[in-house]
């Protein structure tokens, strides 16, 4: 029986890394006639050479167990493109003519061989088979394509031979089987080496490259070079070729498997064709060929599958290593835990970022449950995490992680389940991003919003308190003056009443100081700023607290070079006093030799001016330390503090562009550090207000004790701190005073205070005041409230500038606090004095007297000018 070579499946348009896949450059012969013709001729030549080799290895009646030309046809179409199918058709025809077959049989063989190659190539292109054959699916699809293509050739070829009288009808079935097996094996043996020709070589161990071929050749010679048909020993030796084929596949990949299978197949076919080896069976050639074909097919497929599996595993390992390297290098912490039992997890991987985040080594984390990292107090998060693990779902949450030293770090955790088999959850992957700084910033923003809200409230409360407090203080002053007029011979009940009034005055003064601090806290007002020497601020503040400090601790002052700062001397003095009072109250009485309060000044490394107030008291507990600057937060007993002292200090320092820090160790005291930026070298001390304003405001005590000072300290400090309300301020020359205030009781109280010394007129509306001025009533001083319904003090000022400019310099503003930016800007620019409510009686009297003196001097200058003009005329 004569076997005619089947043709192979055609493939992709372009030789590349992937066979039959997506966009490939078409190599159409019409576009490149010369190149296309050359490639076609080359394919024909190789096809015919392979056919000649196959026929030379054929057994009796030209039956070839493996048709190598089928592999050449499919490989050629895969490498050169399906458009080269005419070359397969021509090559198959030339091969048939060379065998002197009938023309009809030759035509059928040509059609069958071409269909085989084209169908196989199109199928592999459809499934995107890789040219590298480095996946099991690629080898499997190559086998499927080879089987289907060979089936077409086996269906058409034997029929054409039977119709041509070459193949007896009784042998058509056996001939079709042998034809199909020969073409299938030819594709499995020849196509892979052709596809892998262009693959770059990898350097392997030299000894393996020499030992493996030598051992394979030796075993092939021992099995197929001797006449031992049906020998059990020979069959046993043939099994030695399987591990050699596996060695080639595992160590040298698909190329090694393809070449090894091709060599073993050629050796087996050559030996069998010459009556040698275990597969030759005399008188039963078809049966012997089937065994040989099965041996060759199993060897070829096994080698290719092993190589593909090894390549896939290597690629998977490379991907895993790449992923592991990437995960280890990412900035976010990554933790992978394995689900060993339902609800029981064990950590199997952590990256360096997570180790750095929690401050632990990888060996400490691997093998532990991931919940061990959560802070012990977060029971809610633990329950939430347990529920998520039980339900096998994702979770995104902010959790607190603990470090070995007990500190916490906040992490934004993304927990995701991993379903390795597509169904059951085998692992959980958690990514951690450090959001500690973000949480701190959020806390600061919340605190800032709370401070802003409290500031707004403080501004409103201060304004509402100031008016009734002002006339309360003025009425108390009037009552005190009336009672004091009785003299030392007054009855006992009068003296008791006088004592009660003075006590009420001290209470009113304390309320005034609290309201003033509230206004400072709400950023009301814009105190004058100039160049301030912090070394000069320390002694006055120390003198205020020195008397009370002596019973508690010794005072140590350490002065160093300090750059001058640009700021408010009064406000910075208030901060120093508050810090000293805070240090004083932290030390118990009775053991002054054991404790000390130390005040240090100097220059910080950053160039900032630095003042430190250090005490040896009990220190600040860690749970209290973060809140000491919160407004209204206090650890003192009820009535001993408002919780505003440190909050106001921080507010004042921040408005000066500085920082206020605290360091405390429980049982070892606390240190408050004040840092202020130095004033620019080129700045000169500004003159921000006229002398009159400075005199008016300077009458207020710059070193008043803040409301946070405890009552136990007040008796010893009250003589030097509270104003001398009993001493009468010098009334000065008598004048006519206009009081403009929308609060009738306050206006009446000021009138009662001023009436003994001046002629006073009161009005409650700005329009009424302007009407009196326009009516020609003379006034030496105008006391005008800054904030009033309808026409406020600013509008009154602007109308006076237009209608009565002589009164502008005699205008004194009384303010309960400014709340609008316009009012604040006006206060910063106007030259007139401003008295803050509640106005102390002595300050009010002194301001009126100072204004009258200024008016008198102005009148004297005008009179002198008129006299000079008159003298010049008479002269």
PDB file of C-alpha atoms in Angstrom, residues 127-220:
ATOM      1  CA  UNK A 127      -8.049  29.895  19.890  1.00  0.00           C
ATOM      2  CA  UNK A 128      -5.027  32.252  20.061  1.00  0.00           C
ATOM      3  CA  UNK A 129      -2.495  29.493  20.402  1.00  0.00           C
ATOM      4  CA  UNK A 130       0.955  30.708  21.436  1.00  0.00           C
ATOM      5  CA  UNK A 131       3.851  29.991  19.138  1.00  0.00           C
ATOM      6  CA  UNK A 132       6.049  29.376  22.157  1.00  0.00           C
ATOM      7  CA  UNK A 133       3.996  26.338  23.235  1.00  0.00           C
ATOM      8  CA  UNK A 134       4.686  27.351  26.833  1.00  0.00           C
ATOM      9  CA  UNK A 135       1.146  26.686  28.043  1.00  0.00           C
ATOM     10  CA  UNK A 136      -0.609  23.370  28.431  1.00  0.00           C
ATOM     11  CA  UNK A 137      -3.608  24.741  26.570  1.00  0.00           C
ATOM     12  CA  UNK A 138      -1.386  25.551  23.563  1.00  0.00           C
ATOM     13  CA  UNK A 139      -0.081  21.973  23.387  1.00  0.00           C
ATOM     14  CA  UNK A 140      -3.604  20.629  23.804  1.00  0.00           C
ATOM     15  CA  UNK A 141      -4.956  22.830  21.012  1.00  0.00           C
ATOM     16  CA  UNK A 142      -2.034  21.839  18.796  1.00  0.00           C
ATOM     17  CA  UNK A 143      -3.016  18.197  19.327  1.00  0.00           C
ATOM     18  CA  UNK A 144      -6.678  18.981  18.586  1.00  0.00           C
ATOM     19  CA  UNK A 145      -5.774  20.920  15.458  1.00  0.00           C
ATOM     20  CA  UNK A 146      -3.476  18.181  14.279  1.00  0.00           C
ATOM     21  CA  UNK A 147      -6.130  15.510  14.872  1.00  0.00           C
ATOM     22  CA  UNK A 148      -8.884  17.429  13.044  1.00  0.00           C
ATOM     23  CA  UNK A 149      -6.647  18.421  10.154  1.00  0.00           C
ATOM     24  CA  UNK A 150      -5.313  14.890   9.803  1.00  0.00           C
ATOM     25  CA  UNK A 151      -8.886  13.620   9.834  1.00  0.00           C
ATOM     26  CA  UNK A 152      -9.668  15.734   6.766  1.00  0.00           C
ATOM     27  CA  UNK A 153      -6.592  14.430   4.961  1.00  0.00           C
ATOM     28  CA  UNK A 154      -7.345  10.840   6.019  1.00  0.00           C
ATOM     29  CA  UNK A 155     -10.904  11.184   4.689  1.00  0.00           C
ATOM     30  CA  UNK A 156      -9.938  12.624   1.278  1.00  0.00           C
ATOM     31  CA  UNK A 157      -6.564  10.907   0.558  1.00  0.00           C
ATOM     32  CA  UNK A 158      -7.492   7.196   0.885  1.00  0.00           C
ATOM     33  CA  UNK A 159     -10.745   7.802  -1.027  1.00  0.00           C
ATOM     34  CA  UNK A 160      -8.840   9.333  -3.933  1.00  0.00           C
ATOM     35  CA  UNK A 161      -6.407   6.397  -3.898  1.00  0.00           C
ATOM     36  CA  UNK A 162      -9.287   3.946  -3.830  1.00  0.00           C
ATOM     37  CA  UNK A 163     -11.041   5.701  -6.749  1.00  0.00           C
ATOM     38  CA  UNK A 164      -7.733   5.743  -8.621  1.00  0.00           C
ATOM     39  CA  UNK A 165      -7.352   1.981  -8.174  1.00  0.00           C
ATOM     40  CA  UNK A 166      -4.249   2.300  -6.000  1.00  0.00           C
ATOM     41  CA  UNK A 167      -5.862   1.206  -2.710  1.00  0.00           C
ATOM     42  CA  UNK A 168      -8.137  -1.850  -2.607  1.00  0.00           C
ATOM     43  CA  UNK A 169     -11.565  -1.163  -1.188  1.00  0.00           C
ATOM     44  CA  UNK A 170     -11.095  -3.852   1.499  1.00  0.00           C
ATOM     45  CA  UNK A 171      -8.026  -2.001   2.883  1.00  0.00           C
ATOM     46  CA  UNK A 172      -9.586   1.484   2.913  1.00  0.00           C
ATOM     47  CA  UNK A 173     -10.316   1.401   6.650  1.00  0.00           C
ATOM     48  CA  UNK A 174      -6.820   0.327   7.671  1.00  0.00           C
ATOM     49  CA  UNK A 175      -5.289   2.733   5.187  1.00  0.00           C
ATOM     50  CA  UNK A 176      -7.351   5.661   6.536  1.00  0.00           C
ATOM     51  CA  UNK A 177      -6.253   4.837  10.094  1.00  0.00           C
ATOM     52  CA  UNK A 178      -2.584   4.652   9.205  1.00  0.00           C
ATOM     53  CA  UNK A 179      -2.879   7.832   7.115  1.00  0.00           C
ATOM     54  CA  UNK A 180      -4.509   9.734  10.006  1.00  0.00           C
ATOM     55  CA  UNK A 181      -1.920   8.505  12.526  1.00  0.00           C
ATOM     56  CA  UNK A 182       0.985   9.289  10.195  1.00  0.00           C
ATOM     57  CA  UNK A 183      -0.185  12.854   9.564  1.00  0.00           C
ATOM     58  CA  UNK A 184      -1.011  13.418  13.234  1.00  0.00           C
ATOM     59  CA  UNK A 185       2.420  12.241  14.381  1.00  0.00           C
ATOM     60  CA  UNK A 186       4.100  14.242  11.629  1.00  0.00           C
ATOM     61  CA  UNK A 187       2.459  17.411  12.975  1.00  0.00           C
ATOM     62  CA  UNK A 188       3.344  16.604  16.592  1.00  0.00           C
ATOM     63  CA  UNK A 189       6.993  15.854  15.697  1.00  0.00           C
ATOM     64  CA  UNK A 190       7.835  18.501  13.084  1.00  0.00           C
ATOM     65  CA  UNK A 191       5.589  21.526  13.743  1.00  0.00           C
ATOM     66  CA  UNK A 192       6.902  22.284  17.287  1.00  0.00           C
ATOM     67  CA  UNK A 193      10.598  22.443  16.244  1.00  0.00           C
ATOM     68  CA  UNK A 194       9.664  24.718  13.341  1.00  0.00           C
ATOM     69  CA  UNK A 195       7.674  27.067  15.610  1.00  0.00           C
ATOM     70  CA  UNK A 196      10.456  27.216  18.175  1.00  0.00           C
ATOM     71  CA  UNK A 197      13.280  27.930  15.730  1.00  0.00           C
ATOM     72  CA  UNK A 198      13.206  31.681  16.356  1.00  0.00           C
ATOM     73  CA  UNK A 199      12.850  31.485  20.090  1.00  0.00           C
ATOM     74  CA  UNK A 200      15.981  32.889  21.823  1.00  0.00           C
ATOM     75  CA  UNK A 201      18.128  30.295  23.431  1.00  0.00           C
ATOM     76  CA  UNK A 202      18.716  30.170  27.133  1.00  0.00           C
ATOM     77  CA  UNK A 203      22.078  29.192  28.488  1.00  0.00           C
ATOM     78  CA  UNK A 204      21.887  25.962  30.449  1.00  0.00           C
ATOM     79  CA  UNK A 205      24.440  23.903  32.284  1.00  0.00           C
ATOM     80  CA  UNK A 206      27.058  22.750  29.774  1.00  0.00           C
ATOM     81  CA  UNK A 207      27.276  19.276  31.256  1.00  0.00           C
ATOM     82  CA  UNK A 208      23.558  18.702  30.739  1.00  0.00           C
ATOM     83  CA  UNK A 209      23.744  19.884  27.129  1.00  0.00           C
ATOM     84  CA  UNK A 210      26.429  17.286  26.514  1.00  0.00           C
ATOM     85  CA  UNK A 211      25.275  14.418  28.726  1.00  0.00           C
ATOM     86  CA  UNK A 212      21.591  14.344  27.736  1.00  0.00           C
ATOM     87  CA  UNK A 213      22.110  13.892  23.950  1.00  0.00           C
ATOM     88  CA  UNK A 214      24.823  11.326  24.550  1.00  0.00           C
ATOM     89  CA  UNK A 215      22.671   9.248  26.897  1.00  0.00           C
ATOM     90  CA  UNK A 216      19.689   9.528  24.503  1.00  0.00           C
ATOM     91  CA  UNK A 217      21.776   8.344  21.553  1.00  0.00           C
ATOM     92  CA  UNK A 218      23.157   5.446  23.603  1.00  0.00           C
ATOM     93  CA  UNK A 219      19.727   4.269  24.713  1.00  0.00           C
ATOM     94  CA  UNK A 220      18.304   4.611  21.162  1.00  0.00           C
TER      95      UNK A 220
END
